[in-house]
């Protein structure tokens, strides 16, 4: 009889390669996914130019306005530095400045405000009510706690909490040099063993 031994390490979310499946619609009534879809479509048609590009830009701008009202979020159409894999599980009250740069596979919860000049790395989780109110850089695989007020840079793999935010942990899956080791552990843990 064969047994499958599963790895105890969670799957690694990349900080460099966007996971576009995180933005896929599984049903029509998914306001956050619809809002992101409108943003992506608007930007795609704006690149094309011409009468067709203009018409589809206007159409997607209308859809964007509708989904912005439904979600209560402010993601301007000219936010061009949002990489793939963005998740907004509860988009209510999310406000992003058009100049913000968001890396791949980030997750932003409700009531988050991000101001101009902020650079967010890949696979960053931002908790509910967090405010990033200065031009700062947040490293890959970082986490911002709920209701944190970030006014200084957050290093890769760190967790920031509090008002003002302070770094409490710097080992949250910092994967830059560990991706290969973790992949090997995952493969070893999924091998079939015989009794």
PDB file of C-alpha atoms in Angstrom:
ATOM      1  CA  UNK A   1       0.000   0.000   0.000  1.00  0.00           C
ATOM      2  CA  UNK A   2       1.355   3.400  -0.929  1.00  0.00           C
ATOM      3  CA  UNK A   3       1.063   6.489   1.209  1.00  0.00           C
ATOM      4  CA  UNK A   4       1.446  10.038   0.020  1.00  0.00           C
ATOM      5  CA  UNK A   5       3.424  12.242   2.333  1.00  0.00           C
ATOM      6  CA  UNK A   6       2.553  15.911   1.948  1.00  0.00           C
ATOM      7  CA  UNK A   7       4.922  18.742   2.643  1.00  0.00           C
ATOM      8  CA  UNK A   8       4.290  20.856   5.722  1.00  0.00           C
ATOM      9  CA  UNK A   9       5.637  23.961   3.970  1.00  0.00           C
ATOM     10  CA  UNK A  10       3.005  26.170   2.333  1.00  0.00           C
ATOM     11  CA  UNK A  11       3.204  26.808  -1.413  1.00  0.00           C
ATOM     12  CA  UNK A  12       5.482  29.683  -2.296  1.00  0.00           C
ATOM     13  CA  UNK A  13       3.947  32.758  -3.882  1.00  0.00           C
ATOM     14  CA  UNK A  14       6.351  34.418  -6.272  1.00  0.00           C
ATOM     15  CA  UNK A  15       7.454  38.005  -5.766  1.00  0.00           C
ATOM     16  CA  UNK A  16       8.564  38.334  -9.382  1.00  0.00           C
ATOM     17  CA  UNK A  17       6.230  36.312 -11.626  1.00  0.00           C
ATOM     18  CA  UNK A  18       2.572  37.426 -11.663  1.00  0.00           C
ATOM     19  CA  UNK A  19      -0.013  34.726 -11.015  1.00  0.00           C
ATOM     20  CA  UNK A  20      -2.764  35.918 -13.355  1.00  0.00           C
ATOM     21  CA  UNK A  21      -5.161  33.222 -12.077  1.00  0.00           C
ATOM     22  CA  UNK A  22      -5.578  35.327  -8.905  1.00  0.00           C
ATOM     23  CA  UNK A  23      -7.427  37.927 -11.019  1.00  0.00           C
ATOM     24  CA  UNK A  24      -9.621  35.476 -12.960  1.00  0.00           C
ATOM     25  CA  UNK A  25     -13.382  35.704 -12.682  1.00  0.00           C
ATOM     26  CA  UNK A  26     -15.190  32.576 -11.505  1.00  0.00           C
ATOM     27  CA  UNK A  27     -18.595  34.256 -11.617  1.00  0.00           C
ATOM     28  CA  UNK A  28     -20.123  37.524 -12.721  1.00  0.00           C
ATOM     29  CA  UNK A  29     -20.722  38.969  -9.249  1.00  0.00           C
ATOM     30  CA  UNK A  30     -17.171  39.387  -8.044  1.00  0.00           C
ATOM     31  CA  UNK A  31     -16.880  43.145  -7.702  1.00  0.00           C
ATOM     32  CA  UNK A  32     -13.162  43.273  -6.886  1.00  0.00           C
ATOM     33  CA  UNK A  33     -12.246  41.052  -9.829  1.00  0.00           C
ATOM     34  CA  UNK A  34     -14.537  43.046 -12.118  1.00  0.00           C
ATOM     35  CA  UNK A  35     -12.917  46.310 -10.999  1.00  0.00           C
ATOM     36  CA  UNK A  36      -9.420  45.005 -11.728  1.00  0.00           C
ATOM     37  CA  UNK A  37     -10.613  43.564 -15.056  1.00  0.00           C
ATOM     38  CA  UNK A  38     -11.977  46.976 -16.111  1.00  0.00           C
ATOM     39  CA  UNK A  39      -8.708  48.633 -15.145  1.00  0.00           C
ATOM     40  CA  UNK A  40      -6.674  46.107 -17.155  1.00  0.00           C
ATOM     41  CA  UNK A  41      -8.992  46.317 -20.187  1.00  0.00           C
ATOM     42  CA  UNK A  42      -8.967  50.116 -20.169  1.00  0.00           C
ATOM     43  CA  UNK A  43      -5.183  50.166 -20.144  1.00  0.00           C
ATOM     44  CA  UNK A  44      -5.002  47.543 -22.905  1.00  0.00           C
ATOM     45  CA  UNK A  45      -7.328  49.499 -25.219  1.00  0.00           C
ATOM     46  CA  UNK A  46      -5.647  52.811 -24.401  1.00  0.00           C
ATOM     47  CA  UNK A  47      -2.393  51.394 -25.803  1.00  0.00           C
ATOM     48  CA  UNK A  48      -4.070  50.505 -29.112  1.00  0.00           C
ATOM     49  CA  UNK A  49      -5.230  53.990 -30.045  1.00  0.00           C
ATOM     50  CA  UNK A  50      -7.555  54.623 -33.008  1.00  0.00           C
ATOM     51  CA  UNK A  51     -11.356  54.757 -33.026  1.00  0.00           C
ATOM     52  CA  UNK A  52     -11.741  51.187 -31.769  1.00  0.00           C
ATOM     53  CA  UNK A  53      -9.343  51.836 -28.897  1.00  0.00           C
ATOM     54  CA  UNK A  54     -11.196  55.057 -28.045  1.00  0.00           C
ATOM     55  CA  UNK A  55     -14.615  53.325 -28.004  1.00  0.00           C
ATOM     56  CA  UNK A  56     -13.467  50.418 -25.865  1.00  0.00           C
ATOM     57  CA  UNK A  57     -11.673  52.820 -23.511  1.00  0.00           C
ATOM     58  CA  UNK A  58     -14.939  54.696 -23.020  1.00  0.00           C
ATOM     59  CA  UNK A  59     -16.842  51.438 -22.494  1.00  0.00           C
ATOM     60  CA  UNK A  60     -14.358  50.186 -19.904  1.00  0.00           C
ATOM     61  CA  UNK A  61     -14.320  53.610 -18.218  1.00  0.00           C
ATOM     62  CA  UNK A  62     -18.092  53.256 -17.752  1.00  0.00           C
ATOM     63  CA  UNK A  63     -17.708  49.742 -16.374  1.00  0.00           C
ATOM     64  CA  UNK A  64     -14.918  50.971 -14.100  1.00  0.00           C
ATOM     65  CA  UNK A  65     -17.125  53.753 -12.754  1.00  0.00           C
ATOM     66  CA  UNK A  66     -19.926  51.241 -12.053  1.00  0.00           C
ATOM     67  CA  UNK A  67     -17.641  48.764 -10.254  1.00  0.00           C
ATOM     68  CA  UNK A  68     -15.946  51.596  -8.336  1.00  0.00           C
ATOM     69  CA  UNK A  69     -19.328  52.601  -6.953  1.00  0.00           C
ATOM     70  CA  UNK A  70     -20.256  48.999  -6.134  1.00  0.00           C
ATOM     71  CA  UNK A  71     -16.946  48.313  -4.365  1.00  0.00           C
ATOM     72  CA  UNK A  72     -16.463  51.760  -2.826  1.00  0.00           C
ATOM     73  CA  UNK A  73     -12.833  51.638  -3.955  1.00  0.00           C
ATOM     74  CA  UNK A  74     -10.747  54.288  -5.694  1.00  0.00           C
ATOM     75  CA  UNK A  75      -8.380  52.672  -8.167  1.00  0.00           C
ATOM     76  CA  UNK A  76      -7.866  55.368 -10.799  1.00  0.00           C
ATOM     77  CA  UNK A  77      -7.812  54.301 -14.438  1.00  0.00           C
ATOM     78  CA  UNK A  78      -4.360  55.830 -14.798  1.00  0.00           C
ATOM     79  CA  UNK A  79      -2.811  53.483 -12.183  1.00  0.00           C
ATOM     80  CA  UNK A  80      -0.406  51.947 -14.665  1.00  0.00           C
ATOM     81  CA  UNK A  81       2.113  50.466 -12.245  1.00  0.00           C
ATOM     82  CA  UNK A  82      -0.004  47.662 -10.818  1.00  0.00           C
ATOM     83  CA  UNK A  83       1.491  44.315 -11.749  1.00  0.00           C
ATOM     84  CA  UNK A  84      -0.464  41.077 -12.156  1.00  0.00           C
ATOM     85  CA  UNK A  85      -1.932  38.897  -9.453  1.00  0.00           C
ATOM     86  CA  UNK A  86      -3.423  41.723  -7.364  1.00  0.00           C
ATOM     87  CA  UNK A  87      -6.088  40.537  -4.928  1.00  0.00           C
ATOM     88  CA  UNK A  88      -8.623  42.792  -3.226  1.00  0.00           C
ATOM     89  CA  UNK A  89     -10.670  40.350  -1.089  1.00  0.00           C
ATOM     90  CA  UNK A  90     -12.755  43.180   0.395  1.00  0.00           C
ATOM     91  CA  UNK A  91     -12.169  46.270  -1.776  1.00  0.00           C
ATOM     92  CA  UNK A  92     -14.407  48.634   0.195  1.00  0.00           C
ATOM     93  CA  UNK A  93     -12.599  51.873   0.954  1.00  0.00           C
ATOM     94  CA  UNK A  94      -9.328  51.006  -0.806  1.00  0.00           C
ATOM     95  CA  UNK A  95      -7.725  54.224  -2.071  1.00  0.00           C
ATOM     96  CA  UNK A  96      -4.659  54.140  -4.317  1.00  0.00           C
ATOM     97  CA  UNK A  97      -2.828  57.139  -5.711  1.00  0.00           C
ATOM     98  CA  UNK A  98      -2.184  56.848  -9.485  1.00  0.00           C
ATOM     99  CA  UNK A  99       1.612  57.035  -8.939  1.00  0.00           C
ATOM    100  CA  UNK A 100       1.813  54.015  -6.636  1.00  0.00           C
ATOM    101  CA  UNK A 101       3.815  50.999  -7.842  1.00  0.00           C
ATOM    102  CA  UNK A 102       2.468  47.610  -6.733  1.00  0.00           C
ATOM    103  CA  UNK A 103       4.470  44.456  -7.462  1.00  0.00           C
ATOM    104  CA  UNK A 104       3.070  41.078  -8.508  1.00  0.00           C
ATOM    105  CA  UNK A 105       0.835  38.893  -6.348  1.00  0.00           C
ATOM    106  CA  UNK A 106      -0.013  41.451  -3.659  1.00  0.00           C
ATOM    107  CA  UNK A 107      -3.109  41.336  -1.476  1.00  0.00           C
ATOM    108  CA  UNK A 108      -4.763  44.510  -0.182  1.00  0.00           C
ATOM    109  CA  UNK A 109      -7.631  44.349   2.302  1.00  0.00           C
ATOM    110  CA  UNK A 110     -10.384  46.905   2.982  1.00  0.00           C
ATOM    111  CA  UNK A 111      -9.955  50.544   4.031  1.00  0.00           C
ATOM    112  CA  UNK A 112      -6.305  50.747   2.910  1.00  0.00           C
ATOM    113  CA  UNK A 113      -4.900  54.107   1.775  1.00  0.00           C
ATOM    114  CA  UNK A 114      -1.694  54.325  -0.243  1.00  0.00           C
ATOM    115  CA  UNK A 115      -0.299  57.751  -1.223  1.00  0.00           C
ATOM    116  CA  UNK A 116       1.945  58.973  -4.040  1.00  0.00           C
ATOM    117  CA  UNK A 117       5.457  57.641  -4.503  1.00  0.00           C
ATOM    118  CA  UNK A 118       4.989  54.345  -2.658  1.00  0.00           C
ATOM    119  CA  UNK A 119       6.788  51.325  -4.124  1.00  0.00           C
ATOM    120  CA  UNK A 120       5.421  47.981  -2.990  1.00  0.00           C
ATOM    121  CA  UNK A 121       7.404  44.828  -3.802  1.00  0.00           C
ATOM    122  CA  UNK A 122       6.058  41.447  -4.836  1.00  0.00           C
ATOM    123  CA  UNK A 123       3.819  39.270  -2.670  1.00  0.00           C
ATOM    124  CA  UNK A 124       3.101  41.915  -0.049  1.00  0.00           C
ATOM    125  CA  UNK A 125       0.018  41.510   2.148  1.00  0.00           C
ATOM    126  CA  UNK A 126      -1.513  44.740   3.458  1.00  0.00           C
ATOM    127  CA  UNK A 127      -3.989  44.306   6.306  1.00  0.00           C
ATOM    128  CA  UNK A 128      -7.338  46.027   6.767  1.00  0.00           C
ATOM    129  CA  UNK A 129      -7.219  49.712   7.581  1.00  0.00           C
ATOM    130  CA  UNK A 130      -3.487  50.124   6.956  1.00  0.00           C
ATOM    131  CA  UNK A 131      -2.292  53.553   5.830  1.00  0.00           C
ATOM    132  CA  UNK A 132       0.911  54.100   3.884  1.00  0.00           C
ATOM    133  CA  UNK A 133       1.149  57.869   4.132  1.00  0.00           C
ATOM    134  CA  UNK A 134       4.716  58.631   3.074  1.00  0.00           C
ATOM    135  CA  UNK A 135       6.748  57.870  -0.028  1.00  0.00           C
ATOM    136  CA  UNK A 136       8.270  54.586   1.173  1.00  0.00           C
ATOM    137  CA  UNK A 137       9.483  51.274  -0.236  1.00  0.00           C
ATOM    138  CA  UNK A 138       8.048  47.995   0.993  1.00  0.00           C
ATOM    139  CA  UNK A 139      10.177  44.927   0.211  1.00  0.00           C
ATOM    140  CA  UNK A 140       9.142  41.609  -1.307  1.00  0.00           C
ATOM    141  CA  UNK A 141       7.227  39.144   0.885  1.00  0.00           C
ATOM    142  CA  UNK A 142       6.545  41.794   3.541  1.00  0.00           C
ATOM    143  CA  UNK A 143       3.358  42.066   5.579  1.00  0.00           C
ATOM    144  CA  UNK A 144       1.682  45.206   6.870  1.00  0.00           C
ATOM    145  CA  UNK A 145      -0.573  44.610   9.852  1.00  0.00           C
ATOM    146  CA  UNK A 146      -4.160  45.788  10.210  1.00  0.00           C
ATOM    147  CA  UNK A 147      -4.488  49.518  11.004  1.00  0.00           C
ATOM    148  CA  UNK A 148      -0.719  50.062  10.749  1.00  0.00           C
ATOM    149  CA  UNK A 149       0.456  53.545   9.748  1.00  0.00           C
ATOM    150  CA  UNK A 150       3.584  53.092   7.654  1.00  0.00           C
ATOM    151  CA  UNK A 151       5.917  56.096   7.541  1.00  0.00           C
ATOM    152  CA  UNK A 152       9.273  54.348   6.949  1.00  0.00           C
ATOM    153  CA  UNK A 153      10.663  51.694   4.609  1.00  0.00           C
ATOM    154  CA  UNK A 154       9.831  48.042   5.309  1.00  0.00           C
ATOM    155  CA  UNK A 155      12.609  45.565   4.424  1.00  0.00           C
ATOM    156  CA  UNK A 156      11.951  42.368   2.434  1.00  0.00           C
ATOM    157  CA  UNK A 157      10.331  39.601   4.469  1.00  0.00           C
ATOM    158  CA  UNK A 158       9.479  41.875   7.389  1.00  0.00           C
ATOM    159  CA  UNK A 159       6.216  42.416   9.226  1.00  0.00           C
ATOM    160  CA  UNK A 160       5.238  45.965  10.206  1.00  0.00           C
ATOM    161  CA  UNK A 161       2.551  46.761  12.795  1.00  0.00           C
ATOM    162  CA  UNK A 162       1.401  49.644  14.951  1.00  0.00           C
ATOM    163  CA  UNK A 163       0.959  53.406  14.852  1.00  0.00           C
ATOM    164  CA  UNK A 164       3.487  54.411  13.679  1.00  0.00           C
ATOM    165  CA  UNK A 165       4.446  51.050  12.185  1.00  0.00           C
ATOM    166  CA  UNK A 166       7.500  49.285  13.530  1.00  0.00           C
ATOM    167  CA  UNK A 167       9.202  46.139  12.269  1.00  0.00           C
ATOM    168  CA  UNK A 168       8.474  43.154  14.519  1.00  0.00           C
ATOM    169  CA  UNK A 169       9.580  40.229  12.391  1.00  0.00           C
ATOM    170  CA  UNK A 170      11.980  39.756   9.523  1.00  0.00           C
ATOM    171  CA  UNK A 171      11.629  36.125   8.518  1.00  0.00           C
ATOM    172  CA  UNK A 172       8.224  35.978   6.832  1.00  0.00           C
ATOM    173  CA  UNK A 173       9.091  33.708   3.928  1.00  0.00           C
ATOM    174  CA  UNK A 174      11.950  35.855   2.605  1.00  0.00           C
ATOM    175  CA  UNK A 175      12.315  33.732  -0.534  1.00  0.00           C
ATOM    176  CA  UNK A 176      14.996  35.454  -2.626  1.00  0.00           C
ATOM    177  CA  UNK A 177      17.635  32.759  -2.033  1.00  0.00           C
ATOM    178  CA  UNK A 178      15.346  30.053  -0.681  1.00  0.00           C
ATOM    179  CA  UNK A 179      13.121  29.419  -3.720  1.00  0.00           C
ATOM    180  CA  UNK A 180      15.166  26.435  -4.955  1.00  0.00           C
ATOM    181  CA  UNK A 181      15.538  24.889  -1.483  1.00  0.00           C
ATOM    182  CA  UNK A 182      11.801  25.230  -0.818  1.00  0.00           C
ATOM    183  CA  UNK A 183      10.960  23.726  -4.212  1.00  0.00           C
ATOM    184  CA  UNK A 184      13.257  20.768  -3.468  1.00  0.00           C
ATOM    185  CA  UNK A 185      11.613  20.279  -0.038  1.00  0.00           C
ATOM    186  CA  UNK A 186       8.190  20.379  -1.673  1.00  0.00           C
ATOM    187  CA  UNK A 187       9.240  17.740  -4.209  1.00  0.00           C
ATOM    188  CA  UNK A 188      10.805  15.537  -1.505  1.00  0.00           C
ATOM    189  CA  UNK A 189       7.704  15.854   0.699  1.00  0.00           C
ATOM    190  CA  UNK A 190       5.407  14.760  -2.110  1.00  0.00           C
ATOM    191  CA  UNK A 191       7.322  11.574  -2.918  1.00  0.00           C
ATOM    192  CA  UNK A 192       5.452   8.292  -2.514  1.00  0.00           C
ATOM    193  CA  UNK A 193       6.724   6.006   0.227  1.00  0.00           C
ATOM    194  CA  UNK A 194       6.032   2.289   0.550  1.00  0.00           C
ATOM    195  CA  UNK A 195       5.314   0.394   3.778  1.00  0.00           C
TER     196      UNK A 195
END
